[in-house]
PDB file of C-alpha atoms in Angstrom:
ATOM      1  CA  MET A  69     -29.451 -65.293  28.022  1.00  0.00           C
ATOM      2  CA  ARG A  70     -31.431 -63.036  30.614  1.00  0.00           C
ATOM      3  CA  THR A  71     -33.901 -61.553  28.221  1.00  0.00           C
ATOM      4  CA  GLY A  72     -34.410 -65.422  26.521  1.00  0.00           C
ATOM      5  CA  ILE A  73     -35.129 -65.813  30.470  1.00  0.00           C
ATOM      6  CA  PHE A  74     -37.856 -62.766  31.481  1.00  0.00           C
ATOM      7  CA  LEU A  75     -39.675 -63.435  27.970  1.00  0.00           C
ATOM      8  CA  ALA A  76     -39.618 -67.170  29.305  1.00  0.00           C
ATOM      9  CA  ALA A  77     -41.322 -66.134  32.299  1.00  0.00           C
ATOM     10  CA  LEU A  78     -43.818 -63.696  30.715  1.00  0.00           C
ATOM     11  CA  ALA A  79     -44.902 -66.579  28.198  1.00  0.00           C
ATOM     12  CA  LEU A  80     -45.240 -69.135  31.936  1.00  0.00           C
ATOM     13  CA  ALA A  81     -47.175 -65.878  33.770  1.00  0.00           C
ATOM     14  CA  ALA A  82     -49.291 -65.072  30.611  1.00  0.00           C
ATOM     15  CA  ALA A  83     -49.698 -68.725  29.413  1.00  0.00           C
ATOM     16  CA  PRO A  84     -54.249 -69.000  29.349  1.00  0.00           C
ATOM     17  CA  CYS A  85     -55.795 -72.481  30.374  1.00  0.00           C
ATOM     18  CA  CYS A  86     -55.318 -74.081  27.067  1.00  0.00           C
ATOM     19  CA  ALA A  87     -51.865 -73.108  26.006  1.00  0.00           C
ATOM     20  CA  ALA A  88     -50.492 -75.615  24.081  1.00  0.00           C
ATOM     21  CA  ALA A  89     -49.009 -78.993  26.271  1.00  0.00           C
ATOM     22  CA  ASP A  90     -45.586 -79.141  27.383  1.00  0.00           C
ATOM     23  CA  THR A  91     -43.839 -81.779  27.751  1.00  0.00           C
ATOM     24  CA  VAL A  92     -41.282 -82.826  31.136  1.00  0.00           C
ATOM     25  CA  LEU A  93     -39.119 -85.733  30.839  1.00  0.00           C
ATOM     26  CA  LEU A  94     -38.112 -87.061  33.636  1.00  0.00           C
ATOM     27  CA  LYS A  95     -34.810 -88.728  34.553  1.00  0.00           C
ATOM     28  CA  ASN A  96     -36.403 -92.199  35.253  1.00  0.00           C
ATOM     29  CA  GLY A  97     -37.509 -92.350  31.289  1.00  0.00           C
ATOM     30  CA  ASP A  98     -40.747 -90.955  31.655  1.00  0.00           C
ATOM     31  CA  ARG A  99     -42.759 -88.256  29.921  1.00  0.00           C
ATOM     32  CA  LEU A 100     -45.567 -85.931  31.667  1.00  0.00           C
ATOM     33  CA  SER A 101     -47.689 -84.041  28.850  1.00  0.00           C
ATOM     34  CA  GLY A 102     -49.530 -80.915  30.708  1.00  0.00           C
ATOM     35  CA  GLU A 103     -49.227 -77.119  30.933  1.00  0.00           C
ATOM     36  CA  VAL A 104     -46.325 -75.477  33.440  1.00  0.00           C
ATOM     37  CA  VAL A 105     -47.382 -73.367  35.683  1.00  0.00           C
ATOM     38  CA  ASP A 106     -44.737 -72.734  37.765  1.00  0.00           C
ATOM     39  CA  LEU A 107     -41.385 -73.233  38.876  1.00  0.00           C
ATOM     40  CA  GLY A 108     -39.424 -72.322  41.947  1.00  0.00           C
ATOM     41  CA  ASN A 109     -38.045 -73.480  45.284  1.00  0.00           C
ATOM     42  CA  GLY A 110     -36.790 -76.417  43.335  1.00  0.00           C
ATOM     43  CA  ARG A 111     -40.481 -77.559  42.216  1.00  0.00           C
ATOM     44  CA  LEU A 112     -41.732 -77.726  38.802  1.00  0.00           C
ATOM     45  CA  THR A 113     -46.015 -77.939  38.786  1.00  0.00           C
ATOM     46  CA  VAL A 114     -47.639 -79.230  35.779  1.00  0.00           C
ATOM     47  CA  ARG A 115     -51.452 -79.281  35.444  1.00  0.00           C
ATOM     48  CA  THR A 116     -52.176 -82.029  33.186  1.00  0.00           C
ATOM     49  CA  PRO A 117     -55.785 -82.979  31.486  1.00  0.00           C
ATOM     50  CA  TYR A 118     -56.053 -86.096  33.249  1.00  0.00           C
ATOM     51  CA  ALA A 119     -55.698 -85.138  36.802  1.00  0.00           C
ATOM     52  CA  ASP A 120     -54.812 -81.950  39.395  1.00  0.00           C
ATOM     53  CA  SER A 121     -51.769 -80.376  39.196  1.00  0.00           C
ATOM     54  CA  ILE A 122     -48.652 -82.288  39.678  1.00  0.00           C
ATOM     55  CA  GLU A 123     -45.887 -81.144  41.808  1.00  0.00           C
ATOM     56  CA  LEU A 124     -42.072 -82.545  40.658  1.00  0.00           C
ATOM     57  CA  ASP A 125     -38.793 -82.320  42.500  1.00  0.00           C
ATOM     58  CA  TRP A 126     -37.031 -80.146  39.801  1.00  0.00           C
ATOM     59  CA  ASP A 127     -34.148 -82.804  40.452  1.00  0.00           C
ATOM     60  CA  GLU A 128     -36.260 -85.572  39.221  1.00  0.00           C
ATOM     61  CA  VAL A 129     -36.315 -83.705  35.823  1.00  0.00           C
ATOM     62  CA  GLU A 130     -34.380 -84.066  32.592  1.00  0.00           C
ATOM     63  CA  ARG A 131     -35.749 -81.634  30.901  1.00  0.00           C
ATOM     64  CA  VAL A 132     -38.986 -79.784  29.371  1.00  0.00           C
ATOM     65  CA  GLU A 133     -40.411 -79.408  26.258  1.00  0.00           C
ATOM     66  CA  GLY A 134     -42.868 -76.769  25.048  1.00  0.00           C
ATOM     67  CA  GLU A 135     -43.738 -73.845  24.551  1.00  0.00           C
ATOM     68  CA  VAL A 136     -42.056 -71.741  27.915  1.00  0.00           C
ATOM     69  CA  ALA A 137     -38.869 -73.945  27.419  1.00  0.00           C
ATOM     70  CA  VAL A 138     -35.726 -72.116  26.567  1.00  0.00           C
ATOM     71  CA  ALA A 139     -32.118 -73.009  25.509  1.00  0.00           C
ATOM     72  CA  ASP A 140     -31.754 -73.668  29.234  1.00  0.00           C
ATOM     73  CA  GLU A 141     -35.125 -75.059  30.837  1.00  0.00           C
ATOM     74  CA  LYS A 142     -33.548 -74.645  33.954  1.00  0.00           C
ATOM     75  CA  GLU A 143     -33.963 -70.857  33.879  1.00  0.00           C
ATOM     76  CA  ALA A 144     -37.589 -70.827  32.327  1.00  0.00           C
ATOM     77  CA  GLY A 145     -39.716 -69.217  35.216  1.00  0.00           C
ATOM     78  CA  THR A 146     -39.543 -67.217  38.416  1.00  0.00           C
ATOM     79  CA  ALA A 147     -41.660 -68.617  41.363  1.00  0.00           C
ATOM     80  CA  TYR A 148     -42.514 -65.463  43.885  1.00  0.00           C
ATOM     81  CA  SER A 149     -43.087 -66.306  47.525  1.00  0.00           C
ATOM     82  CA  GLY A 150     -43.610 -64.258  51.083  1.00  0.00           C
ATOM     83  CA  ARG A 151     -44.631 -63.800  54.566  1.00  0.00           C
ATOM     84  CA  ALA A 152     -45.209 -60.937  57.075  1.00  0.00           C
ATOM     85  CA  ALA A 153     -45.787 -61.586  61.079  1.00  0.00           C
ATOM     86  CA  LEU A 154     -47.155 -59.617  63.292  1.00  0.00           C
ATOM     87  CA  ALA A 155     -46.587 -60.680  66.927  1.00  0.00           C
ATOM     88  CA  ALA A 156     -46.645 -58.931  70.656  1.00  0.00           C
ATOM     89  CA  SER A 157     -43.604 -59.630  73.690  1.00  0.00           C
ATOM     90  CA  TYR A 158     -41.647 -59.586  76.269  1.00  0.00           C
ATOM     91  CA  VAL A 159     -38.194 -59.057  76.420  1.00  0.00           C
ATOM     92  CA  ARG A 160     -35.606 -59.202  78.523  1.00  0.00           C
ATOM     93  CA  GLY A 161     -31.778 -57.473  78.119  1.00  0.00           C
ATOM     94  CA  ASN A 162     -30.498 -54.112  77.355  1.00  0.00           C
ATOM     95  CA  ALA A 163     -34.615 -53.257  78.455  1.00  0.00           C
ATOM     96  CA  GLU A 164     -37.419 -54.774  80.149  1.00  0.00           C
ATOM     97  CA  SER A 165     -40.488 -53.638  78.511  1.00  0.00           C
ATOM     98  CA  GLU A 166     -43.739 -54.742  76.382  1.00  0.00           C
ATOM     99  CA  ARG A 167     -43.225 -54.645  72.618  1.00  0.00           C
ATOM    100  CA  PHE A 168     -45.276 -54.811  68.941  1.00  0.00           C
ATOM    101  CA  TYR A 169     -43.090 -56.863  66.518  1.00  0.00           C
ATOM    102  CA  GLY A 170     -43.254 -57.267  62.592  1.00  0.00           C
ATOM    103  CA  ASP A 171     -41.011 -58.953  59.963  1.00  0.00           C
ATOM    104  CA  GLY A 172     -42.042 -59.575  56.416  1.00  0.00           C
ATOM    105  CA  GLU A 173     -39.766 -61.374  54.029  1.00  0.00           C
ATOM    106  CA  LEU A 174     -40.330 -61.042  49.865  1.00  0.00           C
ATOM    107  CA  THR A 175     -38.370 -63.954  47.606  1.00  0.00           C
ATOM    108  CA  ALA A 176     -38.254 -64.116  44.252  1.00  0.00           C
ATOM    109  CA  ARG A 177     -36.636 -67.580  43.153  1.00  0.00           C
ATOM    110  CA  ALA A 178     -35.462 -69.680  40.056  1.00  0.00           C
ATOM    111  CA  PRO A 179     -33.108 -72.332  39.173  1.00  0.00           C
ATOM    112  CA  ARG A 180     -30.412 -69.796  38.329  1.00  0.00           C
ATOM    113  CA  TYR A 181     -30.933 -67.238  41.104  1.00  0.00           C
ATOM    114  CA  ARG A 182     -32.680 -65.893  43.970  1.00  0.00           C
ATOM    115  CA  TYR A 183     -33.200 -62.225  45.417  1.00  0.00           C
ATOM    116  CA  THR A 184     -34.297 -61.768  48.778  1.00  0.00           C
ATOM    117  CA  LEU A 185     -35.964 -58.283  50.559  1.00  0.00           C
ATOM    118  CA  SER A 186     -36.423 -58.305  54.425  1.00  0.00           C
ATOM    119  CA  GLY A 187     -37.060 -56.195  57.677  1.00  0.00           C
ATOM    120  CA  LYS A 188     -38.367 -56.016  60.650  1.00  0.00           C
ATOM    121  CA  ALA A 189     -39.833 -53.251  62.915  1.00  0.00           C
ATOM    122  CA  GLU A 190     -39.894 -53.122  66.738  1.00  0.00           C
ATOM    123  CA  ARG A 191     -42.161 -50.237  68.702  1.00  0.00           C
ATOM    124  CA  ARG A 192     -40.858 -50.400  72.060  1.00  0.00           C
ATOM    125  CA  ASN A 193     -43.064 -48.389  75.227  1.00  0.00           C
ATOM    126  CA  GLU A 194     -40.809 -48.141  77.707  1.00  0.00           C
ATOM    127  CA  PRO A 195     -41.111 -46.440  81.259  1.00  0.00           C
ATOM    128  CA  LEU A 196     -37.915 -44.717  81.418  1.00  0.00           C
ATOM    129  CA  ALA A 197     -36.860 -44.348  77.595  1.00  0.00           C
ATOM    130  CA  GLY A 198     -40.656 -43.556  76.601  1.00  0.00           C
ATOM    131  CA  THR A 199     -41.308 -44.846  72.829  1.00  0.00           C
ATOM    132  CA  SER A 200     -38.713 -46.157  70.281  1.00  0.00           C
ATOM    133  CA  VAL A 201     -38.796 -48.222  67.519  1.00  0.00           C
ATOM    134  CA  ALA A 202     -35.534 -50.241  66.498  1.00  0.00           C
ATOM    135  CA  TRP A 203     -35.487 -51.735  62.694  1.00  0.00           C
ATOM    136  CA  LEU A 204     -33.434 -54.060  60.597  1.00  0.00           C
ATOM    137  CA  ALA A 205     -33.922 -53.845  56.602  1.00  0.00           C
ATOM    138  CA  ALA A 206     -31.535 -56.432  54.572  1.00  0.00           C
ATOM    139  CA  ALA A 207     -31.137 -57.638  50.708  1.00  0.00           C
ATOM    140  CA  ASN A 208     -29.612 -60.517  49.221  1.00  0.00           C
ATOM    141  CA  TYR A 209     -28.472 -61.891  45.332  1.00  0.00           C
ATOM    142  CA  ASP A 210     -27.718 -65.022  45.395  1.00  0.00           C
ATOM    143  CA  ARG A 211     -26.264 -66.324  42.450  1.00  0.00           C
ATOM    144  CA  PHE A 212     -26.086 -70.211  41.355  1.00  0.00           C
ATOM    145  CA  VAL A 213     -23.079 -71.212  39.166  1.00  0.00           C
ATOM    146  CA  ALA A 214     -23.917 -75.175  39.781  1.00  0.00           C
ATOM    147  CA  GLU A 215     -27.134 -76.879  41.183  1.00  0.00           C
ATOM    148  CA  LYS A 216     -26.347 -76.360  44.455  1.00  0.00           C
ATOM    149  CA  ARG A 217     -23.753 -73.992  45.148  1.00  0.00           C
ATOM    150  CA  PHE A 218     -23.978 -69.916  44.560  1.00  0.00           C
ATOM    151  CA  VAL A 219     -21.991 -66.742  45.126  1.00  0.00           C
ATOM    152  CA  TYR A 220     -23.895 -64.033  46.944  1.00  0.00           C
ATOM    153  CA  VAL A 221     -23.977 -60.274  47.546  1.00  0.00           C
ATOM    154  CA  ARG A 222     -26.252 -58.908  50.858  1.00  0.00           C
ATOM    155  CA  GLY A 223     -26.540 -55.882  52.501  1.00  0.00           C
ATOM    156  CA  SER A 224     -28.052 -55.226  55.501  1.00  0.00           C
ATOM    157  CA  LEU A 225     -29.035 -51.708  57.934  1.00  0.00           C
ATOM    158  CA  GLU A 226     -30.100 -51.227  61.389  1.00  0.00           C
ATOM    159  CA  HIS A 227     -30.987 -48.988  63.295  1.00  0.00           C
ATOM    160  CA  ASP A 228     -31.647 -49.583  67.191  1.00  0.00           C
ATOM    161  CA  ARG A 229     -30.706 -46.693  69.923  1.00  0.00           C
ATOM    162  CA  VAL A 230     -31.353 -49.204  73.107  1.00  0.00           C
ATOM    163  CA  LYS A 231     -27.998 -50.905  71.542  1.00  0.00           C
ATOM    164  CA  ASP A 232     -26.012 -47.559  71.103  1.00  0.00           C
ATOM    165  CA  ILE A 233     -26.547 -48.426  67.380  1.00  0.00           C
ATOM    166  CA  GLU A 234     -27.855 -45.438  65.571  1.00  0.00           C
ATOM    167  CA  GLN A 235     -26.976 -46.982  62.262  1.00  0.00           C
ATOM    168  CA  ARG A 236     -25.132 -49.852  61.048  1.00  0.00           C
ATOM    169  CA  ALA A 237     -24.617 -51.080  57.468  1.00  0.00           C
ATOM    170  CA  ALA A 238     -22.954 -54.289  56.715  1.00  0.00           C
ATOM    171  CA  LEU A 239     -21.950 -54.940  52.868  1.00  0.00           C
ATOM    172  CA  GLY A 240     -20.465 -58.173  51.473  1.00  0.00           C
ATOM    173  CA  ALA A 241     -19.966 -61.375  49.756  1.00  0.00           C
ATOM    174  CA  GLY A 242     -19.062 -64.438  49.891  1.00  0.00           C
ATOM    175  CA  TYR A 243     -20.161 -68.719  48.110  1.00  0.00           C
ATOM    176  CA  GLY A 244     -22.830 -70.497  49.836  1.00  0.00           C
ATOM    177  CA  ALA A 245     -24.514 -74.046  49.649  1.00  0.00           C
ATOM    178  CA  GLN A 246     -27.990 -75.043  49.248  1.00  0.00           C
ATOM    179  CA  LEU A 247     -27.951 -77.882  51.250  1.00  0.00           C
ATOM    180  CA  LEU A 248     -31.751 -78.891  50.846  1.00  0.00           C
ATOM    181  CA  GLU A 249     -34.482 -77.358  48.950  1.00  0.00           C
ATOM    182  CA  SER A 250     -38.115 -78.914  49.235  1.00  0.00           C
ATOM    183  CA  ARG A 251     -41.707 -78.506  50.461  1.00  0.00           C
ATOM    184  CA  ARG A 252     -40.165 -80.624  53.254  1.00  0.00           C
ATOM    185  CA  ALA A 253     -37.180 -79.040  54.532  1.00  0.00           C
ATOM    186  CA  SER A 254     -35.154 -76.316  53.613  1.00  0.00           C
ATOM    187  CA  VAL A 255     -31.583 -75.897  54.299  1.00  0.00           C
ATOM    188  CA  SER A 256     -28.661 -73.153  53.133  1.00  0.00           C
ATOM    189  CA  LEU A 257     -25.401 -71.879  54.381  1.00  0.00           C
ATOM    190  CA  ARG A 258     -23.060 -69.251  53.527  1.00  0.00           C
ATOM    191  CA  GLY A 259     -19.673 -67.318  54.451  1.00  0.00           C
ATOM    192  CA  GLY A 260     -17.593 -64.675  52.898  1.00  0.00           C
ATOM    193  CA  LEU A 261     -16.115 -61.302  53.443  1.00  0.00           C
ATOM    194  CA  ASP A 262     -18.306 -58.356  54.952  1.00  0.00           C
ATOM    195  CA  TYR A 263     -17.285 -54.416  55.762  1.00  0.00           C
ATOM    196  CA  VAL A 264     -19.022 -53.321  59.003  1.00  0.00           C
ATOM    197  CA  SER A 265     -19.901 -49.595  59.320  1.00  0.00           C
ATOM    198  CA  VAL A 266     -21.004 -48.733  63.043  1.00  0.00           C
ATOM    199  CA  ASP A 267     -22.257 -45.154  64.035  1.00  0.00           C
ATOM    200  CA  ARG A 268     -23.215 -44.403  67.451  1.00  0.00           C
ATOM    201  CA  GLN A 269     -24.826 -42.118  69.664  1.00  0.00           C
ATOM    202  CA  LEU A 270     -22.249 -42.241  73.165  1.00  0.00           C
ATOM    203  CA  ALA A 271     -19.579 -44.675  72.236  1.00  0.00           C
ATOM    204  CA  GLY A 272     -17.422 -44.119  69.262  1.00  0.00           C
ATOM    205  CA  ASP A 273     -17.829 -44.983  65.797  1.00  0.00           C
ATOM    206  CA  GLU A 274     -16.484 -48.238  64.303  1.00  0.00           C
ATOM    207  CA  ARG A 275     -15.819 -49.375  60.652  1.00  0.00           C
ATOM    208  CA  TYR A 276     -13.867 -52.860  59.796  1.00  0.00           C
ATOM    209  CA  PRO A 277     -13.490 -55.943  57.670  1.00  0.00           C
ATOM    210  CA  ALA A 278     -15.726 -58.840  58.977  1.00  0.00           C
ATOM    211  CA  LEU A 279     -15.602 -62.822  58.249  1.00  0.00           C
ATOM    212  CA  GLY A 280     -19.506 -62.845  57.669  1.00  0.00           C
ATOM    213  CA  TRP A 281     -21.747 -65.927  57.749  1.00  0.00           C
ATOM    214  CA  ALA A 282     -25.294 -66.720  57.518  1.00  0.00           C
ATOM    215  CA  LEU A 283     -27.660 -70.003  57.966  1.00  0.00           C
ATOM    216  CA  LYS A 284     -31.093 -70.221  57.308  1.00  0.00           C
ATOM    217  CA  ALA A 285     -32.998 -73.378  57.874  1.00  0.00           C
ATOM    218  CA  GLU A 286     -36.630 -74.877  57.770  1.00  0.00           C
ATOM    219  CA  ALA A 287     -38.564 -78.330  58.104  1.00  0.00           C
ATOM    220  CA  ALA A 288     -42.027 -79.350  58.014  1.00  0.00           C
ATOM    221  CA  PRO A 289     -40.987 -82.814  59.871  1.00  0.00           C
ATOM    222  CA  TRP A 290     -44.512 -83.793  60.549  1.00  0.00           C
ATOM    223  CA  GLY A 291     -46.226 -82.769  57.379  1.00  0.00           C
ATOM    224  CA  GLU A 292     -48.014 -79.205  57.093  1.00  0.00           C
ATOM    225  CA  ARG A 293     -49.241 -79.413  60.512  1.00  0.00           C
ATOM    226  CA  LEU A 294     -45.874 -77.725  61.997  1.00  0.00           C
ATOM    227  CA  ARG A 295     -43.273 -75.879  61.078  1.00  0.00           C
ATOM    228  CA  LEU A 296     -39.920 -75.465  62.440  1.00  0.00           C
ATOM    229  CA  PHE A 297     -37.338 -72.213  61.296  1.00  0.00           C
ATOM    230  CA  HIS A 298     -34.733 -71.098  62.217  1.00  0.00           C
ATOM    231  CA  GLU A 299     -32.175 -67.747  61.499  1.00  0.00           C
ATOM    232  CA  HIS A 300     -28.906 -66.573  61.894  1.00  0.00           C
ATOM    233  CA  GLU A 301     -25.994 -64.588  60.968  1.00  0.00           C
ATOM    234  CA  GLY A 302     -22.916 -63.407  62.420  1.00  0.00           C
ATOM    235  CA  PHE A 303     -19.860 -60.459  62.066  1.00  0.00           C
ATOM    236  CA  TRP A 304     -16.648 -61.303  63.423  1.00  0.00           C
ATOM    237  CA  ASN A 305     -14.328 -58.581  63.181  1.00  0.00           C
ATOM    238  CA  LEU A 306     -11.354 -58.998  61.588  1.00  0.00           C
ATOM    239  CA  GLU A 307      -9.091 -56.397  63.095  1.00  0.00           C
ATOM    240  CA  ASP A 308     -10.415 -57.192  66.553  1.00  0.00           C
ATOM    241  CA  THR A 309     -11.127 -60.748  66.765  1.00  0.00           C
ATOM    242  CA  ALA A 310     -12.235 -60.101  70.562  1.00  0.00           C
ATOM    243  CA  ARG A 311     -15.349 -58.377  69.167  1.00  0.00           C
ATOM    244  CA  LEU A 312     -18.484 -60.337  67.281  1.00  0.00           C
ATOM    245  CA  PHE A 313     -21.964 -59.878  66.938  1.00  0.00           C
ATOM    246  CA  VAL A 314     -24.714 -62.499  65.679  1.00  0.00           C
ATOM    247  CA  ARG A 315     -28.465 -62.091  65.068  1.00  0.00           C
ATOM    248  CA  SER A 316     -30.843 -64.905  65.409  1.00  0.00           C
ATOM    249  CA  LYS A 317     -34.527 -66.389  65.310  1.00  0.00           C
ATOM    250  CA  SER A 318     -35.654 -68.942  66.002  1.00  0.00           C
ATOM    251  CA  GLY A 319     -39.227 -70.635  66.132  1.00  0.00           C
ATOM    252  CA  LEU A 320     -42.550 -72.364  64.933  1.00  0.00           C
ATOM    253  CA  ARG A 321     -45.852 -72.087  62.703  1.00  0.00           C
ATOM    254  CA  LEU A 322     -48.854 -73.847  63.230  1.00  0.00           C
ATOM    255  CA  PRO A 323     -51.383 -73.566  60.431  1.00  0.00           C
ATOM    256  CA  LEU A 324     -54.390 -72.036  61.400  1.00  0.00           C
ATOM    257  CA  VAL A 325     -56.959 -71.955  57.941  1.00  0.00           C
ATOM    258  CA  ALA A 326     -55.369 -70.985  54.776  1.00  0.00           C
ATOM    259  CA  ARG A 327     -52.124 -69.433  54.661  1.00  0.00           C
ATOM    260  CA  LEU A 328     -52.506 -68.216  58.444  1.00  0.00           C
ATOM    261  CA  SER A 329     -50.390 -69.587  60.865  1.00  0.00           C
ATOM    262  CA  ALA A 330     -49.896 -69.044  64.811  1.00  0.00           C
ATOM    263  CA  THR A 331     -46.221 -68.492  65.173  1.00  0.00           C
ATOM    264  CA  ALA A 332     -43.946 -68.712  68.373  1.00  0.00           C
ATOM    265  CA  GLN A 333     -40.665 -67.417  67.908  1.00  0.00           C
ATOM    266  CA  ILE A 334     -37.496 -66.140  69.797  1.00  0.00           C
ATOM    267  CA  ASN A 335     -35.115 -63.561  68.183  1.00  0.00           C
ATOM    268  CA  VAL A 336     -31.405 -63.873  70.059  1.00  0.00           C
ATOM    269  CA  ASP A 337     -28.828 -60.766  69.520  1.00  0.00           C
ATOM    270  CA  TRP A 338     -25.782 -61.439  70.957  1.00  0.00           C
ATOM    271  CA  GLU A 339     -22.700 -59.234  70.927  1.00  0.00           C
ATOM    272  CA  ARG A 340     -19.321 -60.334  72.694  1.00  0.00           C
ATOM    273  CA  ARG A 341     -18.499 -56.493  73.421  1.00  0.00           C
ATOM    274  CA  PRO A 342     -21.758 -54.419  73.618  1.00  0.00           C
ATOM    275  CA  ALA A 343     -21.714 -50.645  73.597  1.00  0.00           C
ATOM    276  CA  PRO A 344     -20.914 -49.534  77.371  1.00  0.00           C
ATOM    277  CA  GLY A 345     -23.645 -49.669  80.072  1.00  0.00           C
ATOM    278  CA  ARG A 346     -25.501 -52.303  77.515  1.00  0.00           C
ATOM    279  CA  LYS A 347     -26.140 -55.859  78.156  1.00  0.00           C
ATOM    280  CA  SER A 348     -24.753 -58.583  75.421  1.00  0.00           C
ATOM    281  CA  THR A 349     -27.588 -60.501  75.073  1.00  0.00           C
ATOM    282  CA  ASP A 350     -31.401 -59.603  74.078  1.00  0.00           C
ATOM    283  CA  THR A 351     -33.642 -62.061  73.979  1.00  0.00           C
ATOM    284  CA  THR A 352     -37.108 -61.228  72.859  1.00  0.00           C
ATOM    285  CA  LEU A 353     -40.018 -63.382  73.254  1.00  0.00           C
ATOM    286  CA  LEU A 354     -43.247 -63.633  70.428  1.00  0.00           C
ATOM    287  CA  LEU A 355     -46.209 -65.275  69.855  1.00  0.00           C
ATOM    288  CA  GLY A 356     -48.404 -63.851  66.803  1.00  0.00           C
ATOM    289  CA  LEU A 357     -49.647 -64.802  63.279  1.00  0.00           C
ATOM    290  CA  ASP A 358     -47.829 -64.660  60.005  1.00  0.00           C
ATOM    291  CA  TYR A 359     -49.757 -64.798  56.500  1.00  0.00           C
ATOM    292  CA  ALA A 360     -47.731 -66.377  53.767  1.00  0.00           C
ATOM    293  CA  TRP A 361     -48.146 -65.931  50.031  1.00  0.00           C
TER     294      TRP A 361
END
């Protein structure tokens, strides 16, 4: 099956503009003839000879017939998307300083699976501590077992000496739901078990199983003029339930030109029992630019 999916994706990517027409059968009984050029994020894009490209919600599609169809058409394409952001920030919390911040994300999405790679980095210049770099890298794989339900595996690695974190690694798996997925709104929720390993510079190292969860949401309630987003993930120590930490970011993107947007974002990292001498909450306000593809 995976070989068939791969070959179908290659056929879709390599198909010329004059390729044989595909036929899209909708659940309401309508038929649409054209060339299937993209399938991802819950949307099917068809280039027709009599109109511009037409986008359809996959939920409206009964099946696809033609060159790119496979035994299960819902695996017949993978869409790639990503974004990168740069910002300057003012911070209060464990340190007060000016920071330069960047983050990025790359997603491969097909109706049956989704891969996501993400990361962020901050360069800090602090009067007492000097220059330091904090970073977080994460990877996630979702396998859809139903149209809106999936199982997942995820992992992350973090370094932040200001929080007395030489290295914090988390690896886990669980079950999730894609509550919404369209151009106007996207919401996913997941929960499961993680194993967390923390190496510190000053305090003692930690190893523990955790209850993990994550929420990711994006919406454009007023069209493409403004997009709102919120993401957070949490880890609750199952051996010492008084310990819990959460990472989150929320903000808005205002389109400027083409794929470039202005962004306003706030990152909040909260730990119920931080390392000795550290504060529980770090809040970072970011103003910058975001490029999407």
